Amino acid sequence: METKNNAMTWLFEILFPRYAWRIKTSDKKIYLTFDDGPIPEVTEWVLDELKKYNAKATFFVIGENIKRNSEIFQKVLTEGHHVGNHTQNHIRGWSKDTDTYLANFQECQKSILELKPSSTNLFRPPYGQIRRLQANEILKTHKVLMWSVLTRDYDVDLNAQQCLNNAIDRTEPGSIVLFHDSLKAQKNLYYVLPRFLEHFSKKGYEFCTIEL
Ligand SMILES: [Zn+2]
């Protein structure tokens, strides 16, 4: 069953078919993603909430945060979640030349490899910004993973209940849902995530990692 909410996702799939925008399935599966961690407190809080529902998720990590918070990064892995590359310093693809961008991407890959033996083949560009030439290189080794549900949890002007309603309305089987384990998102995240997990658990959904 498709809804009007997915019009943007269809459009993005047509315009940018090389990137993954959702997982094609009719099973009751939701793919939660958390960007910009790991950081103390917020990431740990997310892990505890996920555990309550036996939910698994994919964390798109910033390399410099892994270095600072390697124990929290280990905890993400130990608890059965998946991780992806989100660059070393959270840089914008549109304002960087290809070499600078790729070097920062590689640096994050190295940071992950130092702590995780099998590395990752998932990449999400910060701000969803990536140039064609940057993507050409990254796609040789990685899947570029976007999203179909943007919760806007980072938007401090967005009312938390509205944020929750939007997230619930837009989510359906196969949705890739974007949250942030960041200080900026904390206010909305702490309200929305537990209620989102409860809502879809009651409806019989599973929360799965992304393996492509
Ligand atoms: Zn980000």
PDB file of C-alpha atoms and ligand atoms in Angstrom:
ATOM      1  CA  MET A   1       0.000   0.000   0.000  1.00  0.00           C
ATOM      2  CA  GLU A   2       1.481   3.321  -1.054  1.00  0.00           C
ATOM      3  CA  THR A   3       0.465   6.717   0.249  1.00  0.00           C
ATOM      4  CA  LYS A   4       0.842  10.278  -0.952  1.00  0.00           C
ATOM      5  CA  ASN A   5       3.521  10.729   1.681  1.00  0.00           C
ATOM      6  CA  ASN A   6       5.933   8.870  -0.515  1.00  0.00           C
ATOM      7  CA  ALA A   7       5.710  11.218  -3.481  1.00  0.00           C
ATOM      8  CA  MET A   8       9.026  12.813  -2.532  1.00  0.00           C
ATOM      9  CA  THR A   9      10.696   9.445  -2.104  1.00  0.00           C
ATOM     10  CA  TRP A  10       9.522   8.338  -5.574  1.00  0.00           C
ATOM     11  CA  LEU A  11      10.826  11.561  -7.044  1.00  0.00           C
ATOM     12  CA  PHE A  12      14.212  11.148  -5.372  1.00  0.00           C
ATOM     13  CA  GLU A  13      14.384   7.532  -6.522  1.00  0.00           C
ATOM     14  CA  ILE A  14      13.833   8.679 -10.107  1.00  0.00           C
ATOM     15  CA  LEU A  15      16.260  11.601  -9.896  1.00  0.00           C
ATOM     16  CA  PHE A  16      18.948   9.788  -7.882  1.00  0.00           C
ATOM     17  CA  PRO A  17      18.554   6.075  -8.608  1.00  0.00           C
ATOM     18  CA  ARG A  18      22.084   5.236  -7.482  1.00  0.00           C
ATOM     19  CA  TYR A  19      21.268   5.991  -3.861  1.00  0.00           C
ATOM     20  CA  ALA A  20      19.064   3.906  -1.551  1.00  0.00           C
ATOM     21  CA  TRP A  21      15.998   5.821  -0.305  1.00  0.00           C
ATOM     22  CA  ARG A  22      14.028   2.954   1.241  1.00  0.00           C
ATOM     23  CA  ILE A  23      14.117  -0.829   1.449  1.00  0.00           C
ATOM     24  CA  LYS A  24      11.685  -2.490  -0.925  1.00  0.00           C
ATOM     25  CA  THR A  25       9.598  -4.845   1.190  1.00  0.00           C
ATOM     26  CA  SER A  26       5.975  -5.361   2.138  1.00  0.00           C
ATOM     27  CA  ASP A  27       7.011  -6.943   5.456  1.00  0.00           C
ATOM     28  CA  LYS A  28       6.367  -4.949   8.606  1.00  0.00           C
ATOM     29  CA  LYS A  29       9.952  -3.785   8.880  1.00  0.00           C
ATOM     30  CA  ILE A  30      11.253  -0.324   9.715  1.00  0.00           C
ATOM     31  CA  TYR A  31      14.861   0.748   9.311  1.00  0.00           C
ATOM     32  CA  LEU A  32      15.812   3.265  11.966  1.00  0.00           C
ATOM     33  CA  THR A  33      18.944   5.309  11.409  1.00  0.00           C
ATOM     34  CA  PHE A  34      20.730   7.638  13.844  1.00  0.00           C
ATOM     35  CA  ASP A  35      23.185  10.193  12.499  1.00  0.00           C
ATOM     36  CA  ASP A  36      26.011  12.266  13.992  1.00  0.00           C
ATOM     37  CA  GLY A  37      27.018  10.256  17.086  1.00  0.00           C
ATOM     38  CA  PRO A  38      28.310   8.605  19.032  1.00  0.00           C
ATOM     39  CA  ILE A  39      28.175  11.022  21.964  1.00  0.00           C
ATOM     40  CA  PRO A  40      27.788  10.551  25.719  1.00  0.00           C
ATOM     41  CA  GLU A  41      24.321  10.493  27.191  1.00  0.00           C
ATOM     42  CA  VAL A  42      22.224  10.851  23.997  1.00  0.00           C
ATOM     43  CA  THR A  43      23.619   7.797  22.172  1.00  0.00           C
ATOM     44  CA  GLU A  44      23.509   5.776  25.381  1.00  0.00           C
ATOM     45  CA  TRP A  45      19.915   6.825  25.967  1.00  0.00           C
ATOM     46  CA  VAL A  46      19.007   5.755  22.398  1.00  0.00           C
ATOM     47  CA  LEU A  47      20.620   2.351  22.990  1.00  0.00           C
ATOM     48  CA  ASP A  48      18.555   1.828  26.134  1.00  0.00           C
ATOM     49  CA  GLU A  49      15.318   2.784  24.386  1.00  0.00           C
ATOM     50  CA  LEU A  50      16.035   0.449  21.469  1.00  0.00           C
ATOM     51  CA  LYS A  51      16.773  -2.389  23.864  1.00  0.00           C
ATOM     52  CA  LYS A  52      13.314  -2.091  25.449  1.00  0.00           C
ATOM     53  CA  TYR A  53      11.767  -3.088  22.111  1.00  0.00           C
ATOM     54  CA  ASN A  54      14.522  -5.414  20.953  1.00  0.00           C
ATOM     55  CA  ALA A  55      14.965  -2.907  18.121  1.00  0.00           C
ATOM     56  CA  LYS A  56      18.073  -2.849  15.940  1.00  0.00           C
ATOM     57  CA  ALA A  57      19.215   0.243  14.091  1.00  0.00           C
ATOM     58  CA  THR A  58      21.955   1.652  11.882  1.00  0.00           C
ATOM     59  CA  PHE A  59      24.163   4.437  13.272  1.00  0.00           C
ATOM     60  CA  PHE A  60      25.869   6.765  10.801  1.00  0.00           C
ATOM     61  CA  VAL A  61      28.849   7.848  12.839  1.00  0.00           C
ATOM     62  CA  ILE A  62      31.198  10.819  12.619  1.00  0.00           C
ATOM     63  CA  GLY A  63      34.853   9.728  12.751  1.00  0.00           C
ATOM     64  CA  GLU A  64      35.957  12.371  15.255  1.00  0.00           C
ATOM     65  CA  ASN A  65      33.126  11.319  17.588  1.00  0.00           C
ATOM     66  CA  ILE A  66      34.246   7.700  17.440  1.00  0.00           C
ATOM     67  CA  LYS A  67      37.754   8.768  18.482  1.00  0.00           C
ATOM     68  CA  ARG A  68      36.411  10.763  21.441  1.00  0.00           C
ATOM     69  CA  ASN A  69      33.828   8.201  22.488  1.00  0.00           C
ATOM     70  CA  SER A  70      35.226   4.846  21.494  1.00  0.00           C
ATOM     71  CA  GLU A  71      33.568   3.036  24.412  1.00  0.00           C
ATOM     72  CA  ILE A  72      30.132   4.200  23.344  1.00  0.00           C
ATOM     73  CA  PHE A  73      30.920   3.167  19.778  1.00  0.00           C
ATOM     74  CA  GLN A  74      31.830  -0.304  21.064  1.00  0.00           C
ATOM     75  CA  LYS A  75      28.563  -0.435  22.946  1.00  0.00           C
ATOM     76  CA  VAL A  76      26.633   0.307  19.732  1.00  0.00           C
ATOM     77  CA  LEU A  77      28.346  -2.673  18.100  1.00  0.00           C
ATOM     78  CA  THR A  78      28.067  -5.004  21.091  1.00  0.00           C
ATOM     79  CA  GLU A  79      24.330  -4.403  21.261  1.00  0.00           C
ATOM     80  CA  GLY A  80      23.905  -5.686  17.716  1.00  0.00           C
ATOM     81  CA  HIS A  81      23.480  -2.484  15.737  1.00  0.00           C
ATOM     82  CA  HIS A  82      25.001  -1.692  12.395  1.00  0.00           C
ATOM     83  CA  VAL A  83      27.185   1.331  11.628  1.00  0.00           C
ATOM     84  CA  GLY A  84      27.865   3.431   8.563  1.00  0.00           C
ATOM     85  CA  ASN A  85      30.354   6.126   7.556  1.00  0.00           C
ATOM     86  CA  HIS A  86      29.185   9.778   7.934  1.00  0.00           C
ATOM     87  CA  THR A  87      32.597  11.392   7.219  1.00  0.00           C
ATOM     88  CA  GLN A  88      35.326  12.251   9.718  1.00  0.00           C
ATOM     89  CA  ASN A  89      34.213  15.839  10.398  1.00  0.00           C
ATOM     90  CA  HIS A  90      30.633  16.061   9.117  1.00  0.00           C
ATOM     91  CA  ILE A  91      31.505  18.013   5.998  1.00  0.00           C
ATOM     92  CA  ARG A  92      29.230  19.278   3.219  1.00  0.00           C
ATOM     93  CA  GLY A  93      29.761  17.679  -0.177  1.00  0.00           C
ATOM     94  CA  TRP A  94      28.605  20.710  -2.148  1.00  0.00           C
ATOM     95  CA  SER A  95      31.226  22.997  -0.622  1.00  0.00           C
ATOM     96  CA  LYS A  96      34.191  20.596  -0.887  1.00  0.00           C
ATOM     97  CA  ASP A  97      36.220  19.508  -3.877  1.00  0.00           C
ATOM     98  CA  THR A  98      36.268  15.806  -4.638  1.00  0.00           C
ATOM     99  CA  ASP A  99      39.731  15.092  -3.209  1.00  0.00           C
ATOM    100  CA  THR A 100      39.042  16.840   0.104  1.00  0.00           C
ATOM    101  CA  TYR A 101      35.706  15.103   0.425  1.00  0.00           C
ATOM    102  CA  LEU A 102      37.082  11.666  -0.360  1.00  0.00           C
ATOM    103  CA  ALA A 103      39.977  12.119   2.064  1.00  0.00           C
ATOM    104  CA  ASN A 104      37.543  12.933   4.849  1.00  0.00           C
ATOM    105  CA  PHE A 105      35.391   9.950   3.916  1.00  0.00           C
ATOM    106  CA  GLN A 106      38.479   7.692   3.983  1.00  0.00           C
ATOM    107  CA  GLU A 107      39.587   9.078   7.325  1.00  0.00           C
ATOM    108  CA  CYS A 108      36.228   8.116   8.837  1.00  0.00           C
ATOM    109  CA  GLN A 109      36.538   4.680   7.265  1.00  0.00           C
ATOM    110  CA  LYS A 110      39.908   4.313   8.967  1.00  0.00           C
ATOM    111  CA  SER A 111      38.511   5.457  12.330  1.00  0.00           C
ATOM    112  CA  ILE A 112      35.822   2.789  12.061  1.00  0.00           C
ATOM    113  CA  LEU A 113      38.311   0.110  11.029  1.00  0.00           C
ATOM    114  CA  GLU A 114      40.512   0.794  14.039  1.00  0.00           C
ATOM    115  CA  LEU A 115      37.678  -0.276  16.313  1.00  0.00           C
ATOM    116  CA  LYS A 116      35.612  -2.611  14.169  1.00  0.00           C
ATOM    117  CA  PRO A 117      37.284  -5.509  12.373  1.00  0.00           C
ATOM    118  CA  SER A 118      34.879  -5.822   9.449  1.00  0.00           C
ATOM    119  CA  SER A 119      34.450  -2.116   8.624  1.00  0.00           C
ATOM    120  CA  THR A 120      31.281  -0.929   6.805  1.00  0.00           C
ATOM    121  CA  ASN A 121      30.002  -0.627   3.258  1.00  0.00           C
ATOM    122  CA  LEU A 122      27.356   1.979   4.093  1.00  0.00           C
ATOM    123  CA  PHE A 123      27.779   5.712   3.642  1.00  0.00           C
ATOM    124  CA  ARG A 124      25.448   8.613   4.301  1.00  0.00           C
ATOM    125  CA  PRO A 125      26.540  12.083   3.191  1.00  0.00           C
ATOM    126  CA  PRO A 126      26.051  14.779   5.862  1.00  0.00           C
ATOM    127  CA  TYR A 127      23.078  17.018   4.956  1.00  0.00           C
ATOM    128  CA  GLY A 128      22.350  14.612   2.091  1.00  0.00           C
ATOM    129  CA  GLN A 129      24.839  16.667   0.076  1.00  0.00           C
ATOM    130  CA  ILE A 130      27.072  14.823  -2.327  1.00  0.00           C
ATOM    131  CA  ARG A 131      28.346  15.744  -5.788  1.00  0.00           C
ATOM    132  CA  ARG A 132      28.240  13.316  -8.680  1.00  0.00           C
ATOM    133  CA  LEU A 133      32.019  12.928  -8.890  1.00  0.00           C
ATOM    134  CA  GLN A 134      32.303  12.323  -5.141  1.00  0.00           C
ATOM    135  CA  ALA A 135      29.555   9.707  -5.373  1.00  0.00           C
ATOM    136  CA  ASN A 136      31.199   8.008  -8.364  1.00  0.00           C
ATOM    137  CA  GLU A 137      34.193   7.138  -6.196  1.00  0.00           C
ATOM    138  CA  ILE A 138      32.312   6.232  -3.023  1.00  0.00           C
ATOM    139  CA  LEU A 139      29.872   3.997  -4.913  1.00  0.00           C
ATOM    140  CA  LYS A 140      32.783   1.790  -5.991  1.00  0.00           C
ATOM    141  CA  THR A 141      33.013   0.422  -2.439  1.00  0.00           C
ATOM    142  CA  HIS A 142      29.916   1.659  -0.579  1.00  0.00           C
ATOM    143  CA  LYS A 143      26.147   1.924  -0.804  1.00  0.00           C
ATOM    144  CA  VAL A 144      25.011   5.522  -0.460  1.00  0.00           C
ATOM    145  CA  LEU A 145      22.084   5.453   1.903  1.00  0.00           C
ATOM    146  CA  MET A 146      19.574   8.299   2.108  1.00  0.00           C
ATOM    147  CA  TRP A 147      16.182   8.139   3.851  1.00  0.00           C
ATOM    148  CA  SER A 148      12.431   8.187   3.195  1.00  0.00           C
ATOM    149  CA  VAL A 149      11.313   9.679   6.530  1.00  0.00           C
ATOM    150  CA  LEU A 150      13.015  12.832   7.759  1.00  0.00           C
ATOM    151  CA  THR A 151      11.824  13.339  11.343  1.00  0.00           C
ATOM    152  CA  ARG A 152      13.381  16.843  11.605  1.00  0.00           C
ATOM    153  CA  ASP A 153      14.157  15.990  15.215  1.00  0.00           C
ATOM    154  CA  TYR A 154      16.995  18.554  15.000  1.00  0.00           C
ATOM    155  CA  ASP A 155      14.535  21.400  14.339  1.00  0.00           C
ATOM    156  CA  VAL A 156      14.239  23.109  17.734  1.00  0.00           C
ATOM    157  CA  ASP A 157      11.267  25.161  16.487  1.00  0.00           C
ATOM    158  CA  LEU A 158       9.315  22.009  15.672  1.00  0.00           C
ATOM    159  CA  ASN A 159       6.852  20.956  18.349  1.00  0.00           C
ATOM    160  CA  ALA A 160       7.686  17.472  19.640  1.00  0.00           C
ATOM    161  CA  GLN A 161       4.145  16.145  19.191  1.00  0.00           C
ATOM    162  CA  GLN A 162       4.078  17.435  15.612  1.00  0.00           C
ATOM    163  CA  CYS A 163       7.442  15.792  15.016  1.00  0.00           C
ATOM    164  CA  LEU A 164       6.011  12.487  16.272  1.00  0.00           C
ATOM    165  CA  ASN A 165       2.816  12.787  14.195  1.00  0.00           C
ATOM    166  CA  ASN A 166       4.794  13.483  11.025  1.00  0.00           C
ATOM    167  CA  ALA A 167       7.119  10.552  11.651  1.00  0.00           C
ATOM    168  CA  ILE A 168       4.237   8.149  12.272  1.00  0.00           C
ATOM    169  CA  ASP A 169       2.209   9.342   9.266  1.00  0.00           C
ATOM    170  CA  ARG A 170       5.111   8.964   6.864  1.00  0.00           C
ATOM    171  CA  THR A 171       6.395   5.587   7.995  1.00  0.00           C
ATOM    172  CA  GLU A 172       5.369   2.379   6.244  1.00  0.00           C
ATOM    173  CA  PRO A 173       6.955  -1.029   5.490  1.00  0.00           C
ATOM    174  CA  GLY A 174      10.539  -0.546   4.316  1.00  0.00           C
ATOM    175  CA  SER A 175      10.870   3.066   5.467  1.00  0.00           C
ATOM    176  CA  ILE A 176      14.317   4.340   6.309  1.00  0.00           C
ATOM    177  CA  VAL A 177      13.733   6.753   9.183  1.00  0.00           C
ATOM    178  CA  LEU A 178      16.275   9.442  10.002  1.00  0.00           C
ATOM    179  CA  PHE A 179      16.879  10.463  13.612  1.00  0.00           C
ATOM    180  CA  HIS A 180      19.941  12.116  15.174  1.00  0.00           C
ATOM    181  CA  ASP A 181      21.781  11.107  18.318  1.00  0.00           C
ATOM    182  CA  SER A 182      22.946  14.683  18.780  1.00  0.00           C
ATOM    183  CA  LEU A 183      22.498  17.414  21.380  1.00  0.00           C
ATOM    184  CA  LYS A 184      20.516  19.518  18.940  1.00  0.00           C
ATOM    185  CA  ALA A 185      17.949  16.759  18.402  1.00  0.00           C
ATOM    186  CA  GLN A 186      17.762  15.755  22.052  1.00  0.00           C
ATOM    187  CA  LYS A 187      14.548  17.638  22.920  1.00  0.00           C
ATOM    188  CA  ASN A 188      12.441  16.127  20.127  1.00  0.00           C
ATOM    189  CA  LEU A 189      14.213  12.785  20.118  1.00  0.00           C
ATOM    190  CA  TYR A 190      13.512  12.093  23.786  1.00  0.00           C
ATOM    191  CA  TYR A 191       9.815  12.695  23.188  1.00  0.00           C
ATOM    192  CA  VAL A 192       9.439  11.044  19.796  1.00  0.00           C
ATOM    193  CA  LEU A 193      11.574   7.902  19.859  1.00  0.00           C
ATOM    194  CA  PRO A 194       9.894   6.023  22.758  1.00  0.00           C
ATOM    195  CA  ARG A 195       6.435   6.785  21.383  1.00  0.00           C
ATOM    196  CA  PHE A 196       7.430   5.876  17.841  1.00  0.00           C
ATOM    197  CA  LEU A 197       8.846   2.538  19.012  1.00  0.00           C
ATOM    198  CA  GLU A 198       5.749   1.806  21.060  1.00  0.00           C
ATOM    199  CA  HIS A 199       3.341   2.749  18.268  1.00  0.00           C
ATOM    200  CA  PHE A 200       4.902   0.503  15.638  1.00  0.00           C
ATOM    201  CA  SER A 201       5.714  -2.359  18.021  1.00  0.00           C
ATOM    202  CA  LYS A 202       2.030  -2.568  18.905  1.00  0.00           C
ATOM    203  CA  LYS A 203       1.252  -2.789  15.202  1.00  0.00           C
ATOM    204  CA  GLY A 204       3.586  -5.767  14.884  1.00  0.00           C
ATOM    205  CA  TYR A 205       6.534  -4.024  13.225  1.00  0.00           C
ATOM    206  CA  GLU A 206      10.149  -5.075  13.595  1.00  0.00           C
ATOM    207  CA  PHE A 207      13.062  -2.629  13.668  1.00  0.00           C
ATOM    208  CA  CYS A 208      15.965  -3.936  11.614  1.00  0.00           C
ATOM    209  CA  THR A 209      19.507  -3.016  10.648  1.00  0.00           C
ATOM    210  CA  ILE A 210      20.254  -2.209   7.034  1.00  0.00           C
ATOM    211  CA  GLU A 211      22.362  -4.829   5.297  1.00  0.00           C
ATOM    212  CA  LEU A 212      22.952  -4.095   1.629  1.00  0.00           C
TER     213      LEU A 212
HETATM  214 ZN    ZN B   1      24.742  14.343   9.877  1.00  0.00          ZN
END
